[in-house]
mmCIF file of C-alpha atoms in Angstrom:
data_model
loop_
_atom_site.group_PDB
_atom_site.id
_atom_site.type_symbol
_atom_site.label_atom_id
_atom_site.label_comp_id
_atom_site.label_asym_id
_atom_site.label_seq_id
_atom_site.Cartn_x
_atom_site.Cartn_y
_atom_site.Cartn_z
ATOM 1 C CA MET T 29 -0.039 0.022 -0.006
ATOM 2 C CA PHE T 30 2.764 2.261 0.968
ATOM 3 C CA GLY T 31 4.573 1.818 -2.389
ATOM 4 C CA PHE T 32 1.209 2.593 -4.462
ATOM 5 C CA GLY T 33 0.780 5.651 -2.418
ATOM 6 C CA GLN T 34 4.426 6.979 -3.414
ATOM 7 C CA LYS T 35 3.679 6.129 -7.073
ATOM 8 C CA ASP T 36 0.393 8.091 -6.881
ATOM 9 C CA LEU T 37 2.417 11.020 -5.766
ATOM 10 C CA ASP T 38 4.033 11.096 -9.189
ATOM 11 C CA VAL T 39 1.596 10.772 -11.218
ATOM 12 C CA GLU T 40 1.144 13.968 -13.658
ATOM 13 C CA ASP T 41 -1.944 15.892 -13.743
ATOM 14 C CA PRO T 42 -3.028 15.779 -17.438
ATOM 15 C CA ALA T 43 -4.006 19.444 -17.361
ATOM 16 C CA THR T 44 -0.837 20.919 -15.820
ATOM 17 C CA GLY T 45 1.561 18.161 -16.152
ATOM 18 C CA LEU T 46 2.375 18.543 -12.484
ATOM 19 C CA THR T 47 2.624 15.809 -10.030
ATOM 20 C CA LEU T 48 1.014 15.761 -6.475
ATOM 21 C CA ARG T 49 4.370 15.810 -5.181
ATOM 22 C CA GLN T 50 5.409 18.710 -6.944
ATOM 23 C CA LYS T 51 2.298 20.578 -5.988
ATOM 24 C CA ASN T 52 3.013 19.719 -2.325
ATOM 25 C CA TYR T 53 6.411 21.094 -2.822
ATOM 26 C CA VAL T 54 4.953 24.542 -3.989
ATOM 27 C CA ARG T 55 2.311 24.670 -1.423
ATOM 28 C CA SER T 56 4.623 23.926 1.559
ATOM 29 C CA THR T 57 7.472 26.379 0.392
ATOM 30 C CA TRP T 58 4.792 29.180 -0.185
ATOM 31 C CA ALA T 59 3.461 28.728 3.062
ATOM 32 C CA LEU T 60 6.783 29.697 4.462
ATOM 33 C CA VAL T 61 6.798 33.005 2.133
ATOM 34 C CA LEU T 62 3.240 34.157 3.253
ATOM 35 C CA PRO T 63 4.015 35.603 6.728
ATOM 36 C CA ASN T 64 6.377 38.064 5.065
ATOM 37 C CA ALA T 65 4.550 38.302 1.790
ATOM 38 C CA LYS T 66 4.692 42.362 1.757
ATOM 39 C CA THR T 67 8.443 42.386 2.144
ATOM 40 C CA VAL T 68 8.963 39.583 -0.541
ATOM 41 C CA GLY T 69 6.408 41.172 -2.941
ATOM 42 C CA VAL T 70 8.676 44.393 -2.804
ATOM 43 C CA ASP T 71 11.892 42.391 -3.071
ATOM 44 C CA LEU T 72 10.475 40.489 -5.922
ATOM 45 C CA LEU T 73 9.331 43.575 -7.987
ATOM 46 C CA THR T 74 12.781 45.879 -7.006
ATOM 47 C CA THR T 75 14.957 42.753 -8.452
ATOM 48 C CA PHE T 76 12.931 42.391 -11.411
ATOM 49 C CA PHE T 77 13.469 46.109 -12.138
ATOM 50 C CA GLU T 78 17.041 45.793 -11.145
ATOM 51 C CA MET T 79 17.652 42.730 -13.489
ATOM 52 C CA TYR T 80 15.470 44.195 -16.439
ATOM 53 C CA PRO T 81 15.188 47.999 -15.977
ATOM 54 C CA HIS T 82 13.478 48.347 -19.363
ATOM 55 C CA TYR T 83 10.263 46.962 -17.782
ATOM 56 C CA GLN T 84 10.068 49.797 -15.115
ATOM 57 C CA LYS T 85 8.942 52.423 -18.035
ATOM 58 C CA LEU T 86 5.627 50.255 -18.451
ATOM 59 C CA PHE T 87 4.554 51.031 -14.710
ATOM 60 C CA PRO T 88 3.688 54.819 -15.021
ATOM 61 C CA ASP T 89 3.045 55.258 -11.414
ATOM 62 C CA PHE T 90 6.545 54.543 -10.547
ATOM 63 C CA ALA T 91 8.638 54.613 -13.716
ATOM 64 C CA HIS T 92 10.496 57.785 -12.443
ATOM 65 C CA LEU T 93 11.488 56.353 -9.084
ATOM 66 C CA LYS T 94 14.830 54.927 -8.011
ATOM 67 C CA LEU T 95 14.875 51.596 -6.581
ATOM 68 C CA GLU T 96 15.372 52.808 -3.170
ATOM 69 C CA GLU T 97 12.368 55.165 -3.464
ATOM 70 C CA MET T 98 10.176 52.358 -4.573
ATOM 71 C CA LYS T 99 10.481 50.721 -1.279
ATOM 72 C CA LYS T 100 8.875 53.772 0.441
ATOM 73 C CA ASN T 101 6.117 54.154 -2.030
ATOM 74 C CA LYS T 102 2.659 53.452 -1.124
ATOM 75 C CA LYS T 103 1.500 52.754 -4.812
ATOM 76 C CA PHE T 104 4.555 50.321 -5.311
ATOM 77 C CA ALA T 105 3.715 48.786 -2.168
ATOM 78 C CA ALA T 106 0.038 47.988 -3.233
ATOM 79 C CA HIS T 107 1.075 46.776 -6.457
ATOM 80 C CA CYS T 108 3.504 44.234 -4.953
ATOM 81 C CA SER T 109 0.799 43.113 -2.309
ATOM 82 C CA ASN T 110 -1.308 42.469 -5.737
ATOM 83 C CA ILE T 111 1.519 40.348 -7.125
ATOM 84 C CA MET T 112 1.606 38.207 -4.164
ATOM 85 C CA PHE T 113 -2.167 37.708 -3.996
ATOM 86 C CA SER T 114 -2.065 36.712 -7.561
ATOM 87 C CA ILE T 115 0.698 34.093 -7.145
ATOM 88 C CA SER T 116 -1.338 32.902 -4.077
ATOM 89 C CA GLY T 117 -4.393 32.444 -6.270
ATOM 90 C CA LEU T 118 -2.112 30.258 -8.713
ATOM 91 C CA VAL T 119 -1.083 28.248 -5.867
ATOM 92 C CA ASP T 120 -4.572 27.661 -4.753
ATOM 93 C CA GLY T 121 -5.703 26.897 -8.315
ATOM 94 C CA LEU T 122 -3.240 24.186 -8.696
ATOM 95 C CA ASP T 123 -6.004 21.476 -8.227
ATOM 96 C CA ASP T 124 -8.787 23.315 -9.997
ATOM 97 C CA THR T 125 -7.616 23.845 -13.782
ATOM 98 C CA GLU T 126 -10.758 26.025 -14.762
ATOM 99 C CA VAL T 127 -9.835 28.489 -11.993
ATOM 100 C CA LEU T 128 -6.306 28.434 -12.733
ATOM 101 C CA VAL T 129 -7.108 29.294 -16.364
ATOM 102 C CA GLU T 130 -9.619 32.034 -15.676
ATOM 103 C CA LEU T 131 -7.125 33.531 -13.346
ATOM 104 C CA CYS T 132 -4.114 33.500 -15.575
ATOM 105 C CA ALA T 133 -6.608 34.993 -18.304
ATOM 106 C CA LYS T 134 -7.606 37.700 -15.999
ATOM 107 C CA ILE T 135 -3.717 38.511 -15.302
ATOM 108 C CA GLY T 136 -2.955 38.523 -18.907
ATOM 109 C CA ASN T 137 -5.719 40.695 -19.716
ATOM 110 C CA SER T 138 -4.745 43.177 -17.173
ATOM 111 C CA HIS T 139 -1.180 43.209 -18.496
ATOM 112 C CA ALA T 140 -2.088 43.438 -21.930
ATOM 113 C CA ARG T 141 -3.645 46.810 -21.268
ATOM 114 C CA HIS T 142 -0.163 48.054 -20.046
ATOM 115 C CA HIS T 143 1.595 46.620 -22.903
ATOM 116 C CA VAL T 144 3.690 44.086 -20.992
ATOM 117 C CA PRO T 145 5.248 41.717 -23.655
ATOM 118 C CA PRO T 146 5.058 37.902 -23.173
ATOM 119 C CA GLN T 147 8.933 37.855 -22.702
ATOM 120 C CA GLY T 148 8.175 39.868 -19.315
ATOM 121 C CA PHE T 149 6.741 36.885 -17.815
ATOM 122 C CA ASP T 150 9.778 34.635 -18.709
ATOM 123 C CA ASP T 151 11.962 37.183 -17.126
ATOM 124 C CA LEU T 152 9.735 37.398 -14.137
ATOM 125 C CA LYS T 153 10.033 33.714 -13.782
ATOM 126 C CA VAL T 154 13.720 34.012 -13.552
ATOM 127 C CA THR T 155 13.208 36.634 -10.892
ATOM 128 C CA ALA T 156 10.953 34.660 -8.751
ATOM 129 C CA LEU T 157 12.845 31.615 -8.802
ATOM 130 C CA LYS T 158 15.885 33.916 -7.709
ATOM 131 C CA VAL T 159 14.139 35.551 -4.768
ATOM 132 C CA LEU T 160 12.703 32.417 -3.586
ATOM 133 C CA SER T 161 16.049 30.948 -3.517
ATOM 134 C CA GLU T 162 17.349 33.753 -1.362
ATOM 135 C CA LYS T 163 14.382 34.000 0.913
ATOM 136 C CA LEU T 164 14.236 30.305 1.594
ATOM 137 C CA GLY T 165 17.676 29.319 1.553
ATOM 138 C CA LYS T 166 18.168 25.607 2.064
ATOM 139 C CA LYS T 167 14.366 25.148 2.584
ATOM 140 C CA LEU T 168 14.070 25.424 -0.976
ATOM 141 C CA THR T 169 15.504 22.241 -2.115
ATOM 142 C CA PRO T 170 16.377 21.308 -5.799
ATOM 143 C CA SER T 171 13.301 19.264 -5.917
ATOM 144 C CA ALA T 172 11.102 22.234 -4.634
ATOM 145 C CA ALA T 173 12.837 24.567 -6.831
ATOM 146 C CA ASP T 174 12.116 22.307 -9.833
ATOM 147 C CA ALA T 175 8.565 22.346 -8.900
ATOM 148 C CA TRP T 176 8.332 26.062 -8.768
ATOM 149 C CA ASP T 177 9.994 26.314 -12.050
ATOM 150 C CA LYS T 178 7.557 24.029 -13.665
ATOM 151 C CA THR T 179 4.538 25.583 -12.004
ATOM 152 C CA LEU T 180 5.513 28.966 -13.065
ATOM 153 C CA THR T 181 6.122 27.707 -16.569
ATOM 154 C CA VAL T 182 2.672 26.249 -16.709
ATOM 155 C CA ALA T 183 0.935 29.388 -15.274
ATOM 156 C CA PHE T 184 2.938 32.055 -17.207
ATOM 157 C CA SER T 185 2.278 30.028 -20.472
ATOM 158 C CA LEU T 186 -1.496 30.628 -19.731
ATOM 159 C CA ILE T 187 -1.053 34.179 -19.259
ATOM 160 C CA LYS T 188 1.243 34.958 -22.281
ATOM 161 C CA LYS T 189 -1.349 33.084 -24.338
ATOM 162 C CA GLU T 190 -3.881 35.621 -23.303
ATOM 163 C CA LEU T 191 -1.555 38.456 -23.666
ATOM 164 C CA SER T 192 -0.751 37.350 -27.256
ATOM 165 C CA ARG T 193 -4.652 37.209 -27.776
ATOM 166 C CA MET T 194 -5.023 40.630 -26.527
ATOM 167 C CA VAL T 195 -2.132 42.354 -28.342
ATOM 168 C CA ALA T 196 -3.519 41.140 -31.511
ATOM 169 C CA PHE T 197 -7.044 42.658 -30.577
ATOM 170 C CA GLN T 198 -5.534 45.923 -29.397
ATOM 171 C CA ASP T 199 -2.457 46.843 -31.517
ATOM 172 C CA ILE T 200 -3.349 49.458 -34.197
ATOM 173 C CA THR T 201 -1.148 49.741 -37.258
ATOM 174 C CA ILE T 202 -0.113 53.025 -38.940
ATOM 175 C CA ALA T 203 -2.398 52.347 -41.970
ATOM 176 C CA GLN T 204 -5.321 51.750 -39.586
ATOM 177 C CA MET T 205 -4.436 55.112 -37.919
ATOM 178 C CA GLU T 206 -4.270 56.862 -41.235
ATOM 179 C CA TYR T 207 -7.761 55.769 -41.985
ATOM 180 C CA ILE T 208 -9.151 56.809 -38.695
ATOM 181 C CA ALA T 209 -7.434 60.162 -39.015
ATOM 182 C CA ASN T 210 -8.940 60.789 -42.299
ATOM 183 C CA ARG T 211 -12.494 59.721 -41.428
ATOM 184 C CA ILE T 212 -12.896 62.035 -38.503
ATOM 185 C CA SER T 213 -13.056 65.686 -38.155
ATOM 186 C CA GLN T 214 -10.321 67.824 -36.555
ATOM 187 C CA ALA T 215 -12.576 68.628 -33.846
ATOM 188 C CA ASP T 216 -13.760 65.152 -33.016
ATOM 189 C CA CYS T 217 -10.033 63.997 -33.066
ATOM 190 C CA ARG T 218 -9.330 66.525 -30.491
ATOM 191 C CA ARG T 219 -12.367 65.342 -28.555
ATOM 192 C CA LEU T 220 -10.889 61.922 -28.756
ATOM 193 C CA VAL T 221 -7.489 62.758 -27.673
ATOM 194 C CA ALA T 222 -8.815 64.812 -24.633
ATOM 195 C CA SER T 223 -10.774 61.753 -23.695
ATOM 196 C CA LEU T 224 -7.744 59.402 -24.148
ATOM 197 C CA ARG T 225 -5.649 61.883 -22.119
ATOM 198 C CA SER T 226 -8.368 61.820 -19.277
ATOM 199 C CA ARG T 227 -7.701 58.075 -18.914
ATOM 200 C CA SER T 228 -4.277 58.359 -17.618
ATOM 201 C CA PRO T 229 -4.325 59.982 -14.166
ATOM 202 C CA GLU T 230 -0.498 60.966 -14.263
ATOM 203 C CA ILE T 231 -0.778 62.655 -17.464
ATOM 204 C CA GLU T 232 -4.017 64.270 -16.556
ATOM 205 C CA LYS T 233 -2.417 65.625 -13.161
ATOM 206 C CA ARG T 234 0.617 66.718 -14.838
ATOM 207 C CA SER T 235 -1.246 68.531 -17.718
ATOM 208 C CA ILE T 236 -3.643 70.381 -15.196
ATOM 209 C CA MET T 237 -0.685 71.632 -13.089
ATOM 210 C CA GLU T 238 1.145 72.816 -16.296
ATOM 211 C CA GLY T 239 -2.176 74.292 -17.824
ATOM 212 C CA PHE T 240 -1.662 72.255 -20.910
ATOM 213 C CA GLN T 241 -4.155 72.520 -23.830
ATOM 214 C CA ILE T 242 -4.350 70.780 -27.116
ATOM 215 C CA PRO T 243 -3.438 73.223 -29.673
ATOM 216 C CA ALA T 244 -6.012 73.558 -32.618
ATOM 217 C CA THR T 245 -3.197 73.469 -35.192
ATOM 218 C CA ILE T 246 -1.932 70.023 -34.680
ATOM 219 C CA GLU T 247 -2.864 67.780 -37.385
ATOM 220 C CA CYS T 248 -5.217 64.965 -36.421
ATOM 221 C CA LYS T 249 -2.818 61.953 -37.056
ATOM 222 C CA THR T 250 -0.059 63.596 -35.204
ATOM 223 C CA LEU T 251 -2.506 64.332 -32.371
ATOM 224 C CA LEU T 252 -3.538 60.745 -32.227
ATOM 225 C CA VAL T 253 -0.004 59.266 -32.317
ATOM 226 C CA ALA T 254 1.667 61.609 -29.704
ATOM 227 C CA TRP T 255 -1.302 62.101 -27.540
ATOM 228 C CA SER T 256 0.743 61.331 -24.393
ATOM 229 C CA GLU T 257 3.736 62.942 -25.223
ATOM 230 C CA GLU T 258 4.501 66.037 -23.449
ATOM 231 C CA ASP T 259 7.020 67.584 -25.939
ATOM 232 C CA ARG T 260 5.686 66.506 -29.285
ATOM 233 C CA ALA T 261 8.221 66.705 -32.262
ATOM 234 C CA ASP T 262 7.262 67.469 -35.725
ATOM 235 C CA ASP T 263 8.666 64.241 -36.938
ATOM 236 C CA GLU T 264 8.775 61.391 -34.627
ATOM 237 C CA GLY T 265 10.777 58.164 -35.333
ATOM 238 C CA LEU T 266 8.924 54.908 -36.504
ATOM 239 C CA SER T 267 9.695 53.246 -33.186
ATOM 240 C CA LEU T 268 7.956 56.057 -30.992
ATOM 241 C CA VAL T 269 5.060 56.141 -33.540
ATOM 242 C CA THR T 270 4.481 52.479 -33.238
ATOM 243 C CA HIS T 271 4.937 52.771 -29.267
ATOM 244 C CA ARG T 272 2.228 55.540 -29.186
ATOM 245 C CA LEU T 273 -0.236 53.355 -31.524
ATOM 246 C CA HIS T 274 0.003 50.613 -29.092
ATOM 247 C CA GLN T 275 -1.411 52.848 -26.291
ATOM 248 C CA LEU T 276 -4.670 53.020 -28.292
ATOM 249 C CA HIS T 277 -7.432 50.483 -28.080
ATOM 250 C CA TYR T 278 -9.583 49.259 -30.645
ATOM 251 C CA SER T 279 -12.592 49.601 -28.293
ATOM 252 C CA THR T 280 -12.228 53.210 -27.493
ATOM 253 C CA LEU T 281 -11.480 54.049 -31.137
ATOM 254 C CA ALA T 282 -14.465 51.837 -32.318
ATOM 255 C CA ASN T 283 -16.760 53.928 -29.966
ATOM 256 C CA TRP T 284 -15.569 57.123 -31.738
ATOM 257 C CA LEU T 285 -15.994 55.852 -35.013
ATOM 258 C CA SER T 286 -19.639 54.969 -34.379
ATOM 259 C CA MET T 287 -19.909 58.587 -33.420
ATOM 260 C CA THR T 288 -18.358 59.814 -36.551
ATOM 261 C CA ALA T 289 -17.944 57.597 -39.728
ATOM 262 C CA LEU T 290 -21.069 55.653 -39.262
ATOM 263 C CA ASN T 291 -23.153 58.482 -37.766
ATOM 264 C CA GLU T 292 -22.085 60.297 -41.080
ATOM 265 C CA ILE T 293 -24.181 57.610 -43.019
ATOM 266 C CA GLU T 294 -27.167 58.247 -41.057
ATOM 267 C CA GLU T 295 -26.862 62.109 -41.623
ATOM 268 C CA GLN T 296 -26.477 61.476 -45.479
ATOM 269 C CA LEU T 297 -29.409 59.180 -45.392
ATOM 270 C CA ARG T 298 -31.563 61.429 -43.482
ATOM 271 C CA LYS T 299 -30.728 64.159 -45.926
ATOM 272 C CA ARG T 300 -31.884 61.917 -48.949
ATOM 273 C CA LEU T 301 -35.094 60.951 -47.171
ATOM 274 C CA HIS T 302 -35.927 64.731 -46.681
ATOM 275 C CA ASN T 303 -35.342 65.422 -50.192
ATOM 276 C CA THR T 304 -37.580 62.408 -51.462
ATOM 277 C CA SER T 305 -40.853 63.405 -53.254
ATOM 278 C CA ASP T 306 -43.888 61.507 -52.478
ATOM 279 C CA GLN T 307 -44.152 60.117 -56.126
ATOM 280 C CA GLY T 308 -40.634 58.449 -55.927
ATOM 281 C CA GLY T 309 -40.369 57.906 -52.384
ATOM 282 C CA ILE T 310 -40.929 54.242 -51.913
ATOM 283 C CA VAL T 311 -38.583 53.394 -54.615
ATOM 284 C CA LEU T 312 -35.832 56.160 -53.466
ATOM 285 C CA LEU T 313 -36.267 54.637 -49.943
ATOM 286 C CA ILE T 314 -35.736 51.028 -50.954
ATOM 287 C CA LEU T 315 -32.367 52.249 -52.855
ATOM 288 C CA ALA T 316 -31.588 54.406 -49.696
ATOM 289 C CA VAL T 317 -31.742 51.473 -47.687
ATOM 290 C CA LYS T 318 -29.675 49.206 -49.848
ATOM 291 C CA TRP T 319 -27.076 52.137 -50.052
ATOM 292 C CA LEU T 320 -27.187 52.108 -46.242
ATOM 293 C CA VAL T 321 -26.453 48.476 -45.957
ATOM 294 C CA LYS T 322 -23.720 48.497 -48.627
ATOM 295 C CA CYS T 323 -22.008 51.400 -46.746
ATOM 296 C CA CYS T 324 -22.295 49.725 -43.308
ATOM 297 C CA LEU T 325 -20.858 46.478 -44.846
ATOM 298 C CA ARG T 326 -18.071 48.607 -46.398
ATOM 299 C CA TYR T 327 -17.280 50.398 -43.066
ATOM 300 C CA ARG T 328 -17.471 47.103 -41.167
ATOM 301 C CA HIS T 329 -15.080 45.510 -43.399
ATOM 302 C CA ARG T 330 -12.632 48.599 -42.917
ATOM 303 C CA ILE T 331 -12.960 48.361 -39.298
ATOM 304 C CA ARG T 332 -13.486 44.642 -38.875
ATOM 305 C CA GLY T 333 -10.567 44.499 -36.515
ATOM 306 C CA TYR T 334 -12.906 46.336 -33.887
ATOM 307 C CA LYS T 335 -14.291 43.311 -31.976
ATOM 308 C CA ASN T 336 -17.164 43.265 -29.390
ATOM 309 C CA VAL T 337 -18.295 46.780 -30.538
ATOM 310 C CA GLU T 338 -22.005 47.580 -31.155
ATOM 311 C CA TYR T 339 -22.227 49.594 -34.347
ATOM 312 C CA LYS T 340 -25.095 51.998 -33.435
ATOM 313 C CA PHE T 341 -25.888 55.289 -34.874
ATOM 314 C CA GLU T 342 -26.429 56.959 -31.564
ATOM 315 C CA PRO T 343 -23.458 58.417 -29.985
ATOM 316 C CA LYS T 344 -21.650 56.280 -27.559
ATOM 317 C CA PRO T 345 -19.212 58.061 -25.417
ATOM 318 C CA ALA T 346 -16.255 56.556 -23.741
ATOM 319 C CA GLU T 347 -17.183 54.848 -20.316
ATOM 320 C CA ASN T 348 -17.304 57.186 -17.448
ATOM 321 C CA ILE T 349 -16.128 60.337 -19.025
ATOM 322 C CA ASP T 350 -17.799 63.476 -19.343
ATOM 323 C CA ILE T 351 -16.429 64.307 -23.013
ATOM 324 C CA ASP T 352 -17.519 67.800 -23.080
ATOM 325 C CA GLU T 353 -15.948 68.573 -19.777
ATOM 326 C CA VAL T 354 -12.746 67.013 -20.706
ATOM 327 C CA TYR T 355 -12.780 68.691 -23.933
ATOM 328 C CA ASN T 356 -13.271 72.107 -22.539
ATOM 329 C CA ARG T 357 -10.415 71.347 -20.177
ATOM 330 C CA TYR T 358 -7.879 70.202 -22.491
ATOM 331 C CA CYS T 359 -8.917 71.845 -26.046
ATOM 332 C CA GLU T 360 -8.641 75.520 -27.249
ATOM 333 C CA CYS T 361 -12.144 76.025 -28.305
#
């Protein structure tokens, strides 16, 4: 019986590839970390930025801080606590694959919005194994370290899968940006940038302090590309342009297209119907409806990358934003 039990410990979970023995190693060593979770979390992220400093710029709340300053920063401490909470969730979900997958998808989704590349989680795994080794010392046996390596590989592969899916969904090409810039008016373009600017608390705070406003003379595409750049150059490099485009999301822009390009179709249809005489009204109405459907299909084809967006004629402002208030604050009218 004893031998069968030992064999049972080494049977791999078909969903994760982890054995019960490896899961137990992870649980028992994580239990040793939890009493000092706050300190370990801070050490984990500061070590990550120390080993891979280029990732720090992806975190606007503490991108400007030195490593020693981070340890005293409350926002940084809160983010570190979230990281430790997420790892605890991964450990707790080792026996429930559905929960593990959902948690990893949620983590991947949230990090995609901040444009963390998949490689970032590979580098985080290296950092996490290093910090665990330093904190646990001899208590992290080679077998336990191997179990952690395998666990993080499984979890982070699920996160990276969601990251890749979200990046494909969110990234906007320069060609698409040109189309958007050509379809919306200069005023709407400035209103869009104002709403985007309001989504970033740090930028908004800095702009209010400096009394910054968006000049009406800046061309629409330049404005969209450089909306979060404090000092905009006339000719930005391709890498910077691409970086700026990646800060915009399909959902936000699609909402604005529903207020502009597609709304334009409704206005043209309304004018056609208004000018229709009674005698030819029915025929022209049918033609107008056919024309409307054709136009909708054309626009839908052009912006087919915008997923999960309702194409309605009525204005659909960005969530939780008073567009007029933001517009008046940031735009020279």
